[in-house]
Amino acid sequence: MDCKHIWMNGKLVAAAEAQMNFLTPATHYGMAVFEGIRCYRTAKGPAIFRLREHIERLHRSATILGWRELPFSVGQLIEACLETVWANGHEECYIRPLIYLGGGGWNLNIDSGQAHVGIAVWSWNAYLGAQAAEKGVRANVSSFTRHHPNVVMTKSKVAGNYPNSVLAKTESVRLGFDEAIMLDTQGLVAECTGENIFIVRGNRVMTPPEGQILEGITRDTVMILAREMGLEVSAQPISRDQLYTADEVFVTGTAAEVIGLREIDFRTIGNGRTGPITQKIQQAYHAAVRGELPRAAEWLTYVPNR
């Protein structure tokens, strides 16, 4: 990874110096929360997409996990992300802030430990493959079920939640697919391992409701853009067989952006390529993140030239 400097607990340090002790409890118990954020090249310079919303969700995740106090405010972490991108000289990059239990907590009580914060950035493109945006990817319905919301709190990006996604994704890739679709505890479609999911029927765009899913920021962005394109957008229960008969299926996430699914469980979706509605949404999203839409002004935070 091309990360030269990492922001650790209030200051930038060389990446090689940003180390954790083996006995850091976060690595043993998954007691950490994180975000995935992207910075894009724009005509006005590098800009971070929906930075405030991501950092606010990071703080909410920390609250859900149980921290009563954090060492840095939302505003301070926003500035820290900007500083870290600038220090690494990136025009486009992925940003990973992490709040983790850095000491104490061995009794499984978060109140007995201390919260530490780190921020790293690196170049990360084509999360689902170089041809994914144009051709779409293959997915299957996983044998692993998405977490119950009263088991690990599905509205937070807690590090300890992600073995659920690791199990599902690894199984799917070993079976020859690119991504896994996870059902909720009622047997309805929830989300993929790192993305939210949408289906298209005619001019209707549907996505699972918020109950057991992570309320994705890219998901929210796409719903806004789709409505502005004149499409009917709704959050409603979706069954597994509705995936098979959809005109189009696509997934959204900060890392993946907007990617069509061309095949699910060996069933071809639509014409077997990224569909026309998905393409239009892709184009609108790519324009938004690069400041080419009027609405983008409220979503972009530009990295100052220091």
PDB file of N, CA, C and O in Angstrom, residues 201-275:
ATOM      1  N   ARG A 201     -36.829  -2.771 -11.664  1.00  0.00           N
ATOM      2  CA  ARG A 201     -37.929  -3.309 -12.466  1.00  0.00           C
ATOM      3  C   ARG A 201     -38.599  -2.139 -13.166  1.00  0.00           C
ATOM      4  O   ARG A 201     -39.193  -1.284 -12.507  1.00  0.00           O
ATOM      5  N   GLY A 202     -38.476  -2.086 -14.491  1.00  0.00           N
ATOM      6  CA  GLY A 202     -38.989  -0.929 -15.218  1.00  0.00           C
ATOM      7  C   GLY A 202     -38.249   0.318 -14.781  1.00  0.00           C
ATOM      8  O   GLY A 202     -37.023   0.378 -14.819  1.00  0.00           O
ATOM      9  N   ASN A 203     -39.020   1.331 -14.330  1.00  0.00           N
ATOM     10  CA  ASN A 203     -38.376   2.545 -13.820  1.00  0.00           C
ATOM     11  C   ASN A 203     -38.398   2.596 -12.299  1.00  0.00           C
ATOM     12  O   ASN A 203     -38.235   3.655 -11.699  1.00  0.00           O
ATOM     13  N   ARG A 204     -38.605   1.428 -11.691  1.00  0.00           N
ATOM     14  CA  ARG A 204     -38.623   1.328 -10.230  1.00  0.00           C
ATOM     15  C   ARG A 204     -37.292   0.778  -9.736  1.00  0.00           C
ATOM     16  O   ARG A 204     -36.796  -0.232 -10.245  1.00  0.00           O
ATOM     17  N   VAL A 205     -36.739   1.439  -8.736  1.00  0.00           N
ATOM     18  CA  VAL A 205     -35.498   1.000  -8.106  1.00  0.00           C
ATOM     19  C   VAL A 205     -35.819   0.682  -6.657  1.00  0.00           C
ATOM     20  O   VAL A 205     -36.354   1.530  -5.921  1.00  0.00           O
ATOM     21  N   MET A 206     -35.513  -0.555  -6.230  1.00  0.00           N
ATOM     22  CA  MET A 206     -35.870  -1.004  -4.884  1.00  0.00           C
ATOM     23  C   MET A 206     -34.635  -1.521  -4.152  1.00  0.00           C
ATOM     24  O   MET A 206     -33.742  -2.116  -4.764  1.00  0.00           O
ATOM     25  N   THR A 207     -34.622  -1.305  -2.850  1.00  0.00           N
ATOM     26  CA  THR A 207     -33.513  -1.750  -2.012  1.00  0.00           C
ATOM     27  C   THR A 207     -34.079  -2.219  -0.679  1.00  0.00           C
ATOM     28  O   THR A 207     -35.140  -1.743  -0.252  1.00  0.00           O
ATOM     29  N   PRO A 208     -33.439  -3.166  -0.016  1.00  0.00           N
ATOM     30  CA  PRO A 208     -33.954  -3.632   1.276  1.00  0.00           C
ATOM     31  C   PRO A 208     -34.066  -2.498   2.301  1.00  0.00           C
ATOM     32  O   PRO A 208     -33.280  -1.542   2.261  1.00  0.00           O
ATOM     33  N   PRO A 209     -35.029  -2.581   3.203  1.00  0.00           N
ATOM     34  CA  PRO A 209     -35.197  -1.546   4.229  1.00  0.00           C
ATOM     35  C   PRO A 209     -34.062  -1.571   5.242  1.00  0.00           C
ATOM     36  O   PRO A 209     -33.229  -2.496   5.253  1.00  0.00           O
ATOM     37  N   GLU A 210     -34.036  -0.570   6.110  1.00  0.00           N
ATOM     38  CA  GLU A 210     -32.892  -0.349   6.996  1.00  0.00           C
ATOM     39  C   GLU A 210     -32.757  -1.361   8.125  1.00  0.00           C
ATOM     40  O   GLU A 210     -31.720  -1.436   8.765  1.00  0.00           O
ATOM     41  N   GLY A 211     -33.764  -2.177   8.376  1.00  0.00           N
ATOM     42  CA  GLY A 211     -33.801  -3.038   9.550  1.00  0.00           C
ATOM     43  C   GLY A 211     -32.516  -3.747   9.914  1.00  0.00           C
ATOM     44  O   GLY A 211     -31.974  -3.556  10.990  1.00  0.00           O
ATOM     45  N   GLN A 212     -31.982  -4.598   9.035  1.00  0.00           N
ATOM     46  CA  GLN A 212     -30.810  -5.406   9.372  1.00  0.00           C
ATOM     47  C   GLN A 212     -29.572  -5.049   8.559  1.00  0.00           C
ATOM     48  O   GLN A 212     -28.579  -5.761   8.602  1.00  0.00           O
ATOM     49  N   ILE A 213     -29.621  -3.944   7.841  1.00  0.00           N
ATOM     50  CA  ILE A 213     -28.495  -3.592   6.985  1.00  0.00           C
ATOM     51  C   ILE A 213     -27.713  -2.421   7.573  1.00  0.00           C
ATOM     52  O   ILE A 213     -28.200  -1.701   8.447  1.00  0.00           O
ATOM     53  N   LEU A 214     -26.502  -2.234   7.063  1.00  0.00           N
ATOM     54  CA  LEU A 214     -25.777  -1.004   7.333  1.00  0.00           C
ATOM     55  C   LEU A 214     -26.345   0.069   6.404  1.00  0.00           C
ATOM     56  O   LEU A 214     -26.475  -0.155   5.209  1.00  0.00           O
ATOM     57  N   GLU A 215     -26.695   1.205   6.966  1.00  0.00           N
ATOM     58  CA  GLU A 215     -27.277   2.279   6.172  1.00  0.00           C
ATOM     59  C   GLU A 215     -26.160   2.994   5.419  1.00  0.00           C
ATOM     60  O   GLU A 215     -25.582   3.966   5.879  1.00  0.00           O
ATOM     61  N   GLY A 216     -25.857   2.474   4.230  1.00  0.00           N
ATOM     62  CA  GLY A 216     -24.714   2.935   3.482  1.00  0.00           C
ATOM     63  C   GLY A 216     -24.834   4.370   3.001  1.00  0.00           C
ATOM     64  O   GLY A 216     -25.912   4.823   2.587  1.00  0.00           O
ATOM     65  N   ILE A 217     -23.732   5.090   3.029  1.00  0.00           N
ATOM     66  CA  ILE A 217     -23.718   6.464   2.543  1.00  0.00           C
ATOM     67  C   ILE A 217     -23.788   6.485   1.023  1.00  0.00           C
ATOM     68  O   ILE A 217     -24.446   7.342   0.432  1.00  0.00           O
ATOM     69  N   THR A 218     -23.144   5.525   0.363  1.00  0.00           N
ATOM     70  CA  THR A 218     -23.287   5.415  -1.089  1.00  0.00           C
ATOM     71  C   THR A 218     -24.718   5.015  -1.446  1.00  0.00           C
ATOM     72  O   THR A 218     -25.278   5.503  -2.436  1.00  0.00           O
ATOM     73  N   ARG A 219     -25.315   4.148  -0.660  1.00  0.00           N
ATOM     74  CA  ARG A 219     -26.727   3.780  -0.849  1.00  0.00           C
ATOM     75  C   ARG A 219     -27.604   5.020  -0.818  1.00  0.00           C
ATOM     76  O   ARG A 219     -28.451   5.230  -1.691  1.00  0.00           O
ATOM     77  N   ASP A 220     -27.401   5.874   0.180  1.00  0.00           N
ATOM     78  CA  ASP A 220     -28.180   7.098   0.294  1.00  0.00           C
ATOM     79  C   ASP A 220     -27.939   8.004  -0.907  1.00  0.00           C
ATOM     80  O   ASP A 220     -28.886   8.586  -1.465  1.00  0.00           O
ATOM     81  N   THR A 221     -26.682   8.126  -1.325  1.00  0.00           N
ATOM     82  CA  THR A 221     -26.345   8.964  -2.470  1.00  0.00           C
ATOM     83  C   THR A 221     -27.070   8.488  -3.718  1.00  0.00           C
ATOM     84  O   THR A 221     -27.657   9.284  -4.465  1.00  0.00           O
ATOM     85  N   VAL A 222     -27.032   7.189  -3.954  1.00  0.00           N
ATOM     86  CA  VAL A 222     -27.659   6.621  -5.150  1.00  0.00           C
ATOM     87  C   VAL A 222     -29.171   6.816  -5.116  1.00  0.00           C
ATOM     88  O   VAL A 222     -29.795   7.119  -6.154  1.00  0.00           O
ATOM     89  N   MET A 223     -29.785   6.669  -3.957  1.00  0.00           N
ATOM     90  CA  MET A 223     -31.236   6.876  -3.866  1.00  0.00           C
ATOM     91  C   MET A 223     -31.600   8.321  -4.212  1.00  0.00           C
ATOM     92  O   MET A 223     -32.590   8.584  -4.908  1.00  0.00           O
ATOM     93  N   ILE A 224     -30.793   9.265  -3.752  1.00  0.00           N
ATOM     94  CA  ILE A 224     -31.035  10.678  -4.075  1.00  0.00           C
ATOM     95  C   ILE A 224     -30.862  10.918  -5.569  1.00  0.00           C
ATOM     96  O   ILE A 224     -31.714  11.539  -6.225  1.00  0.00           O
ATOM     97  N   LEU A 225     -29.779  10.432  -6.149  1.00  0.00           N
ATOM     98  CA  LEU A 225     -29.514  10.640  -7.566  1.00  0.00           C
ATOM     99  C   LEU A 225     -30.579   9.978  -8.437  1.00  0.00           C
ATOM    100  O   LEU A 225     -31.010  10.546  -9.457  1.00  0.00           O
ATOM    101  N   ALA A 226     -30.999   8.780  -8.060  1.00  0.00           N
ATOM    102  CA  ALA A 226     -32.006   8.067  -8.853  1.00  0.00           C
ATOM    103  C   ALA A 226     -33.334   8.823  -8.852  1.00  0.00           C
ATOM    104  O   ALA A 226     -34.007   8.929  -9.894  1.00  0.00           O
ATOM    105  N   ARG A 227     -33.722   9.362  -7.702  1.00  0.00           N
ATOM    106  CA  ARG A 227     -34.962  10.150  -7.643  1.00  0.00           C
ATOM    107  C   ARG A 227     -34.850  11.399  -8.514  1.00  0.00           C
ATOM    108  O   ARG A 227     -35.816  11.784  -9.183  1.00  0.00           O
ATOM    109  N   GLU A 228     -33.673  12.025  -8.504  1.00  0.00           N
ATOM    110  CA  GLU A 228     -33.486  13.224  -9.316  1.00  0.00           C
ATOM    111  C   GLU A 228     -33.475  12.897 -10.804  1.00  0.00           C
ATOM    112  O   GLU A 228     -33.703  13.785 -11.638  1.00  0.00           O
ATOM    113  N   MET A 229     -33.243  11.638 -11.152  1.00  0.00           N
ATOM    114  CA  MET A 229     -33.320  11.194 -12.541  1.00  0.00           C
ATOM    115  C   MET A 229     -34.746  10.834 -12.947  1.00  0.00           C
ATOM    116  O   MET A 229     -34.995  10.442 -14.093  1.00  0.00           O
ATOM    117  N   GLY A 230     -35.689  10.943 -12.020  1.00  0.00           N
ATOM    118  CA  GLY A 230     -37.078  10.646 -12.312  1.00  0.00           C
ATOM    119  C   GLY A 230     -37.491   9.210 -12.063  1.00  0.00           C
ATOM    120  O   GLY A 230     -38.605   8.806 -12.420  1.00  0.00           O
ATOM    121  N   LEU A 231     -36.612   8.440 -11.429  1.00  0.00           N
ATOM    122  CA  LEU A 231     -36.934   7.047 -11.125  1.00  0.00           C
ATOM    123  C   LEU A 231     -37.709   6.957  -9.814  1.00  0.00           C
ATOM    124  O   LEU A 231     -37.537   7.784  -8.907  1.00  0.00           O
ATOM    125  N   GLU A 232     -38.563   5.947  -9.722  1.00  0.00           N
ATOM    126  CA  GLU A 232     -39.284   5.674  -8.480  1.00  0.00           C
ATOM    127  C   GLU A 232     -38.378   4.827  -7.586  1.00  0.00           C
ATOM    128  O   GLU A 232     -37.941   3.751  -7.987  1.00  0.00           O
ATOM    129  N   VAL A 233     -38.090   5.304  -6.395  1.00  0.00           N
ATOM    130  CA  VAL A 233     -37.153   4.636  -5.494  1.00  0.00           C
ATOM    131  C   VAL A 233     -37.852   4.300  -4.191  1.00  0.00           C
ATOM    132  O   VAL A 233     -38.547   5.139  -3.606  1.00  0.00           O
ATOM    133  N   SER A 234     -37.677   3.065  -3.725  1.00  0.00           N
ATOM    134  CA  SER A 234     -38.294   2.669  -2.461  1.00  0.00           C
ATOM    135  C   SER A 234     -37.409   1.681  -1.718  1.00  0.00           C
ATOM    136  O   SER A 234     -36.629   0.949  -2.329  1.00  0.00           O
ATOM    137  N   ALA A 235     -37.545   1.698  -0.396  1.00  0.00           N
ATOM    138  CA  ALA A 235     -36.901   0.701   0.460  1.00  0.00           C
ATOM    139  C   ALA A 235     -37.991  -0.250   0.920  1.00  0.00           C
ATOM    140  O   ALA A 235     -38.931   0.159   1.609  1.00  0.00           O
ATOM    141  N   GLN A 236     -37.886  -1.512   0.549  1.00  0.00           N
ATOM    142  CA  GLN A 236     -38.927  -2.489   0.852  1.00  0.00           C
ATOM    143  C   GLN A 236     -38.327  -3.883   0.900  1.00  0.00           C
ATOM    144  O   GLN A 236     -37.239  -4.117   0.377  1.00  0.00           O
ATOM    145  N   PRO A 237     -39.026  -4.818   1.553  1.00  0.00           N
ATOM    146  CA  PRO A 237     -38.515  -6.189   1.606  1.00  0.00           C
ATOM    147  C   PRO A 237     -38.348  -6.771   0.206  1.00  0.00           C
ATOM    148  O   PRO A 237     -39.194  -6.560  -0.680  1.00  0.00           O
ATOM    149  N   ILE A 238     -37.257  -7.500   0.014  1.00  0.00           N
ATOM    150  CA  ILE A 238     -36.973  -8.138  -1.277  1.00  0.00           C
ATOM    151  C   ILE A 238     -36.661  -9.606  -1.016  1.00  0.00           C
ATOM    152  O   ILE A 238     -35.833  -9.936  -0.162  1.00  0.00           O
ATOM    153  N   SER A 239     -37.321 -10.475  -1.748  1.00  0.00           N
ATOM    154  CA  SER A 239     -37.087 -11.911  -1.583  1.00  0.00           C
ATOM    155  C   SER A 239     -36.005 -12.375  -2.541  1.00  0.00           C
ATOM    156  O   SER A 239     -35.682 -11.710  -3.530  1.00  0.00           O
ATOM    157  N   ARG A 240     -35.457 -13.537  -2.245  1.00  0.00           N
ATOM    158  CA  ARG A 240     -34.389 -14.093  -3.075  1.00  0.00           C
ATOM    159  C   ARG A 240     -34.841 -14.279  -4.519  1.00  0.00           C
ATOM    160  O   ARG A 240     -34.094 -13.954  -5.452  1.00  0.00           O
ATOM    161  N   ASP A 241     -36.071 -14.750  -4.723  1.00  0.00           N
ATOM    162  CA  ASP A 241     -36.503 -14.998  -6.093  1.00  0.00           C
ATOM    163  C   ASP A 241     -36.766 -13.707  -6.854  1.00  0.00           C
ATOM    164  O   ASP A 241     -36.721 -13.687  -8.088  1.00  0.00           O
ATOM    165  N   GLN A 242     -37.001 -12.603  -6.148  1.00  0.00           N
ATOM    166  CA  GLN A 242     -37.131 -11.320  -6.840  1.00  0.00           C
ATOM    167  C   GLN A 242     -35.800 -10.877  -7.456  1.00  0.00           C
ATOM    168  O   GLN A 242     -35.789 -10.144  -8.448  1.00  0.00           O
ATOM    169  N   LEU A 243     -34.702 -11.317  -6.890  1.00  0.00           N
ATOM    170  CA  LEU A 243     -33.401 -11.035  -7.496  1.00  0.00           C
ATOM    171  C   LEU A 243     -33.313 -11.684  -8.876  1.00  0.00           C
ATOM    172  O   LEU A 243     -32.851 -11.076  -9.845  1.00  0.00           O
ATOM    173  N   TYR A 244     -33.769 -12.932  -8.973  1.00  0.00           N
ATOM    174  CA  TYR A 244     -33.629 -13.689 -10.208  1.00  0.00           C
ATOM    175  C   TYR A 244     -34.432 -13.075 -11.356  1.00  0.00           C
ATOM    176  O   TYR A 244     -34.051 -13.191 -12.524  1.00  0.00           O
ATOM    177  N   THR A 245     -35.564 -12.460 -11.035  1.00  0.00           N
ATOM    178  CA  THR A 245     -36.467 -11.965 -12.075  1.00  0.00           C
ATOM    179  C   THR A 245     -36.371 -10.463 -12.277  1.00  0.00           C
ATOM    180  O   THR A 245     -37.173  -9.887 -13.028  1.00  0.00           O
ATOM    181  N   ALA A 246     -35.429  -9.807 -11.639  1.00  0.00           N
ATOM    182  CA  ALA A 246     -35.253  -8.366 -11.808  1.00  0.00           C
ATOM    183  C   ALA A 246     -34.703  -8.045 -13.193  1.00  0.00           C
ATOM    184  O   ALA A 246     -33.989  -8.849 -13.801  1.00  0.00           O
ATOM    185  N   ASP A 247     -35.035  -6.863 -13.679  1.00  0.00           N
ATOM    186  CA  ASP A 247     -34.442  -6.394 -14.935  1.00  0.00           C
ATOM    187  C   ASP A 247     -32.948  -6.145 -14.759  1.00  0.00           C
ATOM    188  O   ASP A 247     -32.148  -6.425 -15.649  1.00  0.00           O
ATOM    189  N   GLU A 248     -32.607  -5.596 -13.606  1.00  0.00           N
ATOM    190  CA  GLU A 248     -31.210  -5.312 -13.280  1.00  0.00           C
ATOM    191  C   GLU A 248     -31.028  -5.464 -11.773  1.00  0.00           C
ATOM    192  O   GLU A 248     -31.972  -5.276 -10.999  1.00  0.00           O
ATOM    193  N   VAL A 249     -29.817  -5.789 -11.372  1.00  0.00           N
ATOM    194  CA  VAL A 249     -29.427  -5.801  -9.966  1.00  0.00           C
ATOM    195  C   VAL A 249     -28.075  -5.101  -9.885  1.00  0.00           C
ATOM    196  O   VAL A 249     -27.195  -5.348 -10.725  1.00  0.00           O
ATOM    197  N   PHE A 250     -27.924  -4.213  -8.931  1.00  0.00           N
ATOM    198  CA  PHE A 250     -26.621  -3.585  -8.746  1.00  0.00           C
ATOM    199  C   PHE A 250     -26.329  -3.390  -7.266  1.00  0.00           C
ATOM    200  O   PHE A 250     -27.235  -3.454  -6.423  1.00  0.00           O
ATOM    201  N   VAL A 251     -25.057  -3.193  -6.963  1.00  0.00           N
ATOM    202  CA  VAL A 251     -24.629  -3.001  -5.577  1.00  0.00           C
ATOM    203  C   VAL A 251     -23.907  -1.669  -5.461  1.00  0.00           C
ATOM    204  O   VAL A 251     -23.370  -1.136  -6.441  1.00  0.00           O
ATOM    205  N   THR A 252     -23.894  -1.129  -4.244  1.00  0.00           N
ATOM    206  CA  THR A 252     -23.268   0.173  -4.004  1.00  0.00           C
ATOM    207  C   THR A 252     -22.443   0.129  -2.725  1.00  0.00           C
ATOM    208  O   THR A 252     -22.811  -0.512  -1.749  1.00  0.00           O
ATOM    209  N   GLY A 253     -21.334   0.843  -2.736  1.00  0.00           N
ATOM    210  CA  GLY A 253     -20.496   0.958  -1.549  1.00  0.00           C
ATOM    211  C   GLY A 253     -19.349   1.906  -1.847  1.00  0.00           C
ATOM    212  O   GLY A 253     -19.004   2.134  -3.008  1.00  0.00           O
ATOM    213  N   THR A 254     -18.744   2.457  -0.820  1.00  0.00           N
ATOM    214  CA  THR A 254     -17.639   3.386  -1.035  1.00  0.00           C
ATOM    215  C   THR A 254     -16.518   2.742  -1.828  1.00  0.00           C
ATOM    216  O   THR A 254     -15.962   3.329  -2.756  1.00  0.00           O
ATOM    217  N   ALA A 255     -16.145   1.516  -1.474  1.00  0.00           N
ATOM    218  CA  ALA A 255     -15.063   0.833  -2.179  1.00  0.00           C
ATOM    219  C   ALA A 255     -15.504   0.398  -3.571  1.00  0.00           C
ATOM    220  O   ALA A 255     -14.804   0.622  -4.559  1.00  0.00           O
ATOM    221  N   ALA A 256     -16.672  -0.225  -3.676  1.00  0.00           N
ATOM    222  CA  ALA A 256     -17.142  -0.758  -4.962  1.00  0.00           C
ATOM    223  C   ALA A 256     -17.728   0.311  -5.863  1.00  0.00           C
ATOM    224  O   ALA A 256     -17.753   0.145  -7.080  1.00  0.00           O
ATOM    225  N   GLU A 257     -18.240   1.393  -5.296  1.00  0.00           N
ATOM    226  CA  GLU A 257     -18.982   2.448  -5.997  1.00  0.00           C
ATOM    227  C   GLU A 257     -20.314   1.864  -6.481  1.00  0.00           C
ATOM    228  O   GLU A 257     -21.107   1.427  -5.654  1.00  0.00           O
ATOM    229  N   VAL A 258     -20.577   1.826  -7.794  1.00  0.00           N
ATOM    230  CA  VAL A 258     -21.841   1.278  -8.313  1.00  0.00           C
ATOM    231  C   VAL A 258     -21.494   0.200  -9.335  1.00  0.00           C
ATOM    232  O   VAL A 258     -20.905   0.489 -10.378  1.00  0.00           O
ATOM    233  N   ILE A 259     -21.870  -1.043  -9.030  1.00  0.00           N
ATOM    234  CA  ILE A 259     -21.495  -2.184  -9.873  1.00  0.00           C
ATOM    235  C   ILE A 259     -22.716  -3.063 -10.126  1.00  0.00           C
ATOM    236  O   ILE A 259     -23.438  -3.434  -9.194  1.00  0.00           O
ATOM    237  N   GLY A 260     -22.934  -3.428 -11.382  1.00  0.00           N
ATOM    238  CA  GLY A 260     -24.039  -4.312 -11.723  1.00  0.00           C
ATOM    239  C   GLY A 260     -23.708  -5.773 -11.453  1.00  0.00           C
ATOM    240  O   GLY A 260     -22.541  -6.174 -11.491  1.00  0.00           O
ATOM    241  N   LEU A 261     -24.739  -6.560 -11.170  1.00  0.00           N
ATOM    242  CA  LEU A 261     -24.596  -8.012 -11.056  1.00  0.00           C
ATOM    243  C   LEU A 261     -25.166  -8.632 -12.328  1.00  0.00           C
ATOM    244  O   LEU A 261     -26.345  -8.471 -12.628  1.00  0.00           O
ATOM    245  N   ARG A 262     -24.333  -9.329 -13.075  1.00  0.00           N
ATOM    246  CA  ARG A 262     -24.795  -9.911 -14.339  1.00  0.00           C
ATOM    247  C   ARG A 262     -25.350 -11.315 -14.163  1.00  0.00           C
ATOM    248  O   ARG A 262     -26.061 -11.823 -15.041  1.00  0.00           O
ATOM    249  N   GLU A 263     -25.030 -11.949 -13.024  1.00  0.00           N
ATOM    250  CA  GLU A 263     -25.487 -13.319 -12.798  1.00  0.00           C
ATOM    251  C   GLU A 263     -25.614 -13.552 -11.296  1.00  0.00           C
ATOM    252  O   GLU A 263     -24.769 -13.099 -10.519  1.00  0.00           O
ATOM    253  N   ILE A 264     -26.675 -14.227 -10.880  1.00  0.00           N
ATOM    254  CA  ILE A 264     -26.879 -14.582  -9.477  1.00  0.00           C
ATOM    255  C   ILE A 264     -27.309 -16.048  -9.413  1.00  0.00           C
ATOM    256  O   ILE A 264     -28.287 -16.439 -10.064  1.00  0.00           O
ATOM    257  N   ASP A 265     -26.589 -16.837  -8.674  1.00  0.00           N
ATOM    258  CA  ASP A 265     -26.914 -18.263  -8.530  1.00  0.00           C
ATOM    259  C   ASP A 265     -27.085 -18.940  -9.893  1.00  0.00           C
ATOM    260  O   ASP A 265     -28.029 -19.715 -10.115  1.00  0.00           O
ATOM    261  N   PHE A 266     -26.166 -18.646 -10.821  1.00  0.00           N
ATOM    262  CA  PHE A 266     -26.155 -19.221 -12.165  1.00  0.00           C
ATOM    263  C   PHE A 266     -27.356 -18.794 -13.016  1.00  0.00           C
ATOM    264  O   PHE A 266     -27.616 -19.382 -14.058  1.00  0.00           O
ATOM    265  N   ARG A 267     -28.060 -17.757 -12.594  1.00  0.00           N
ATOM    266  CA  ARG A 267     -29.172 -17.209 -13.375  1.00  0.00           C
ATOM    267  C   ARG A 267     -28.735 -15.865 -13.960  1.00  0.00           C
ATOM    268  O   ARG A 267     -28.323 -14.975 -13.207  1.00  0.00           O
ATOM    269  N   THR A 268     -28.854 -15.698 -15.258  1.00  0.00           N
ATOM    270  CA  THR A 268     -28.470 -14.451 -15.909  1.00  0.00           C
ATOM    271  C   THR A 268     -29.462 -13.359 -15.551  1.00  0.00           C
ATOM    272  O   THR A 268     -30.688 -13.563 -15.610  1.00  0.00           O
ATOM    273  N   ILE A 269     -28.960 -12.212 -15.188  1.00  0.00           N
ATOM    274  CA  ILE A 269     -29.791 -11.064 -14.849  1.00  0.00           C
ATOM    275  C   ILE A 269     -29.853 -10.135 -16.060  1.00  0.00           C
ATOM    276  O   ILE A 269     -28.812  -9.721 -16.599  1.00  0.00           O
ATOM    277  N   GLY A 270     -31.075  -9.826 -16.509  1.00  0.00           N
ATOM    278  CA  GLY A 270     -31.235  -8.963 -17.679  1.00  0.00           C
ATOM    279  C   GLY A 270     -30.565  -9.553 -18.892  1.00  0.00           C
ATOM    280  O   GLY A 270     -30.771 -10.721 -19.239  1.00  0.00           O
ATOM    281  N   ASN A 271     -29.729  -8.740 -19.549  1.00  0.00           N
ATOM    282  CA  ASN A 271     -29.033  -9.219 -20.749  1.00  0.00           C
ATOM    283  C   ASN A 271     -27.640  -9.751 -20.441  1.00  0.00           C
ATOM    284  O   ASN A 271     -26.843  -9.979 -21.349  1.00  0.00           O
ATOM    285  N   GLY A 272     -27.352  -9.936 -19.159  1.00  0.00           N
ATOM    286  CA  GLY A 272     -26.068 -10.511 -18.775  1.00  0.00           C
ATOM    287  C   GLY A 272     -24.924  -9.522 -18.737  1.00  0.00           C
ATOM    288  O   GLY A 272     -23.760  -9.925 -18.668  1.00  0.00           O
ATOM    289  N   ARG A 273     -25.247  -8.220 -18.758  1.00  0.00           N
ATOM    290  CA  ARG A 273     -24.249  -7.170 -18.625  1.00  0.00           C
ATOM    291  C   ARG A 273     -24.828  -6.061 -17.739  1.00  0.00           C
ATOM    292  O   ARG A 273     -26.001  -6.109 -17.378  1.00  0.00           O
ATOM    293  N   THR A 274     -24.016  -5.086 -17.430  1.00  0.00           N
ATOM    294  CA  THR A 274     -24.515  -3.948 -16.667  1.00  0.00           C
ATOM    295  C   THR A 274     -25.670  -3.309 -17.427  1.00  0.00           C
ATOM    296  O   THR A 274     -25.532  -2.932 -18.598  1.00  0.00           O
ATOM    297  N   GLY A 275     -26.816  -3.178 -16.764  1.00  0.00           N
ATOM    298  CA  GLY A 275     -28.027  -2.701 -17.425  1.00  0.00           C
ATOM    299  C   GLY A 275     -28.059  -1.198 -17.620  1.00  0.00           C
ATOM    300  O   GLY A 275     -27.265  -0.449 -17.035  1.00  0.00           O
TER     301      GLY A 275
END
